[in-house]
XYZ file of C-alpha atoms in Angstrom:
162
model
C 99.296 88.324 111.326
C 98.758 87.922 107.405
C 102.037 86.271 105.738
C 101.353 88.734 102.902
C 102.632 92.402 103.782
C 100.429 95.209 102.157
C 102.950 96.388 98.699
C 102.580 99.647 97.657
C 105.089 102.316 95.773
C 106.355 104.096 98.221
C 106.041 108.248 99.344
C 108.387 110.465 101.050
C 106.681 109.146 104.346
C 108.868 106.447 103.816
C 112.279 107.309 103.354
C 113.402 107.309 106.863
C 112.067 103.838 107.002
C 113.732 102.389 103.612
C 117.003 103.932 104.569
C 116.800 102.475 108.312
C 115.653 98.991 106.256
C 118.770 99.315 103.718
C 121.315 100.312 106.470
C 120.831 97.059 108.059
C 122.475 95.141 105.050
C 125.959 96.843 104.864
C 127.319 94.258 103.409
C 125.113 93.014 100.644
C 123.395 96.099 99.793
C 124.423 99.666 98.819
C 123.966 102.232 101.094
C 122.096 104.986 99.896
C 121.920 108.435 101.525
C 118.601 109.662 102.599
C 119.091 111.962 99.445
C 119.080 109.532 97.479
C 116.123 108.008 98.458
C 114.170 110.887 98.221
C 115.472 111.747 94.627
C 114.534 107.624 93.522
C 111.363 107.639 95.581
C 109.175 107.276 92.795
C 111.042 103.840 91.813
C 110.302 102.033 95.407
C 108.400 99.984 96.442
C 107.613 99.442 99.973
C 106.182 96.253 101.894
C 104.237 97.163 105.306
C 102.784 94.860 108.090
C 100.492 97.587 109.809
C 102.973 100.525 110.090
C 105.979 98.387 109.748
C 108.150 98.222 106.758
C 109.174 95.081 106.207
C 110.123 95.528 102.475
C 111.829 97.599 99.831
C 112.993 97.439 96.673
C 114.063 99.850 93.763
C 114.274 99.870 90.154
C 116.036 101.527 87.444
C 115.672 101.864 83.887
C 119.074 101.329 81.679
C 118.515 102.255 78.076
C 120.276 101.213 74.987
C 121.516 103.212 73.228
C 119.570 103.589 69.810
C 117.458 100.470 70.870
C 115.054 101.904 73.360
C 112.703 98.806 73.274
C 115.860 96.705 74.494
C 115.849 98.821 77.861
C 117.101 96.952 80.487
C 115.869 97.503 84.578
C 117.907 96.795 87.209
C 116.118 95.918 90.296
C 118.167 97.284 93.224
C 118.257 97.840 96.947
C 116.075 94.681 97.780
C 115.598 93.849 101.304
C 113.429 92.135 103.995
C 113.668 92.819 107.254
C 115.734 90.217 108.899
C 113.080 89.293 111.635
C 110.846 88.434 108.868
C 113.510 86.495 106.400
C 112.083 82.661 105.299
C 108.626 83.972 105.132
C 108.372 84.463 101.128
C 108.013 88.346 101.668
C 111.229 88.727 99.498
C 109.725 86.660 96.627
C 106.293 88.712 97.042
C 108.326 91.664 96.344
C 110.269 90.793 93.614
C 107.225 89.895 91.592
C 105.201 92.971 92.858
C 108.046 95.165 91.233
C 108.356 93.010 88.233
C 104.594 93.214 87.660
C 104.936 97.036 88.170
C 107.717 97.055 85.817
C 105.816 95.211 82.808
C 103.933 98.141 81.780
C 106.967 99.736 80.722
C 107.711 96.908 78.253
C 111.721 96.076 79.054
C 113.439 93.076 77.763
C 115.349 92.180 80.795
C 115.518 92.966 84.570
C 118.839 92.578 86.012
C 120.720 92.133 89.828
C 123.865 92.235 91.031
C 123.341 90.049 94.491
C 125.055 87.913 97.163
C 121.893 86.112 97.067
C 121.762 83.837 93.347
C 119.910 80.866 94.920
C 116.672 83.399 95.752
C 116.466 85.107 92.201
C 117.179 82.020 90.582
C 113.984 80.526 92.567
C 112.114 83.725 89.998
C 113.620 82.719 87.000
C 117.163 85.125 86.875
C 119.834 83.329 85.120
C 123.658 83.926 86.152
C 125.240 86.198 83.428
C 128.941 87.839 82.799
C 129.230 91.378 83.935
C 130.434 92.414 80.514
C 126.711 91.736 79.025
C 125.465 94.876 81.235
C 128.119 96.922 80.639
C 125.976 99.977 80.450
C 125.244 99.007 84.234
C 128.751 99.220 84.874
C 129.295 102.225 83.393
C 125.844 103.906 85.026
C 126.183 102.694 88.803
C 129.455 100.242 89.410
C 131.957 102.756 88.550
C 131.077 104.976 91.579
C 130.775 102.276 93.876
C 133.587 102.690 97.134
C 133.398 98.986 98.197
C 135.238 97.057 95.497
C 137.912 98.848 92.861
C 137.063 96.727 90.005
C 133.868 96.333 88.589
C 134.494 93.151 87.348
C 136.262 91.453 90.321
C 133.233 92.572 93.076
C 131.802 88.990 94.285
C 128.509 90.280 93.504
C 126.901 88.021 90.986
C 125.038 89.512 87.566
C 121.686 88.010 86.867
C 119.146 88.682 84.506
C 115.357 87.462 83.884
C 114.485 87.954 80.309
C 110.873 89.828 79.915
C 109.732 90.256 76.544
């Protein structure tokens, strides 16, 4: 079998798949309701061996407000199926979406993860919570696992673009 899973953005064929892939990470990632999926779709990406997903990941555009060519993405909902963890898949991914996301001309992507040691391997550089504050306000606010936005373990990175 290749090491290099076939990336692709992802159709509604795949949201059972991606929410099966994101369930097993209850922990590290948030869970997303099938509805949710479906409603983002257009923003996945999706990493098959044959007709297994092995990868997903999301993105998300954060604007600023007045500044719209200092729009920040937030990559979100990255995940490799565990059996195939250690292979580089997750590092395939990340730049596949980055690469996808260039064309849109941000200045930063961003990610709140458990995992610093990977996306500092592609360059994302630890930052304080308070300089994405429009993430905070967009997405952390609603989350149920943590009361405080600014006390969740998560870690804030960011990977400047432009």
């Amino acid at each position: 079998m290749s090491t290099k899973p076939i990336f692709r953005r992802a159709t509604l064929l795949d949201v059972w798949a991606i929410h099966g892939l994101i369930q097993t990470y209850p922990h590290e990632l948030i869970l997303r309701p099938i509805n949710n999926i479906v409603e983002n779709i257009d923003r996945f990406t999706v990493g098959y061996f044959g007709d297994q997903l092995v990868a997903c990941a999301c993105w998300q555009i954060l604007p600023e407000i007045g500044q719209p060519e200092a729009a920040t993405v937030e990559l979100q909902s990255v995940a490799v199926d565990k059996r195939y963890k250690g292979q580089g898949i997750g590092k395939q991914l990340v730049q596949y979406v980055l690469q996808r996301i260039a064309g849109f001309k941000p200045a930063q992507a961003i990610v709140l993860t458990f995992e610093p040691e990977f996306f500092g391997k592609l360059g994302f550089k630890q930052i304080e919570k308070t300089k994405i504050i429009h993430k905070i306000y967009r997405g952390c606010i609603y989350c149920t696992k943590h009361t405080n936005p600014f006390t969740c373990p998560e870690i804030a990175m960011a990977k400047q673009l432009n």
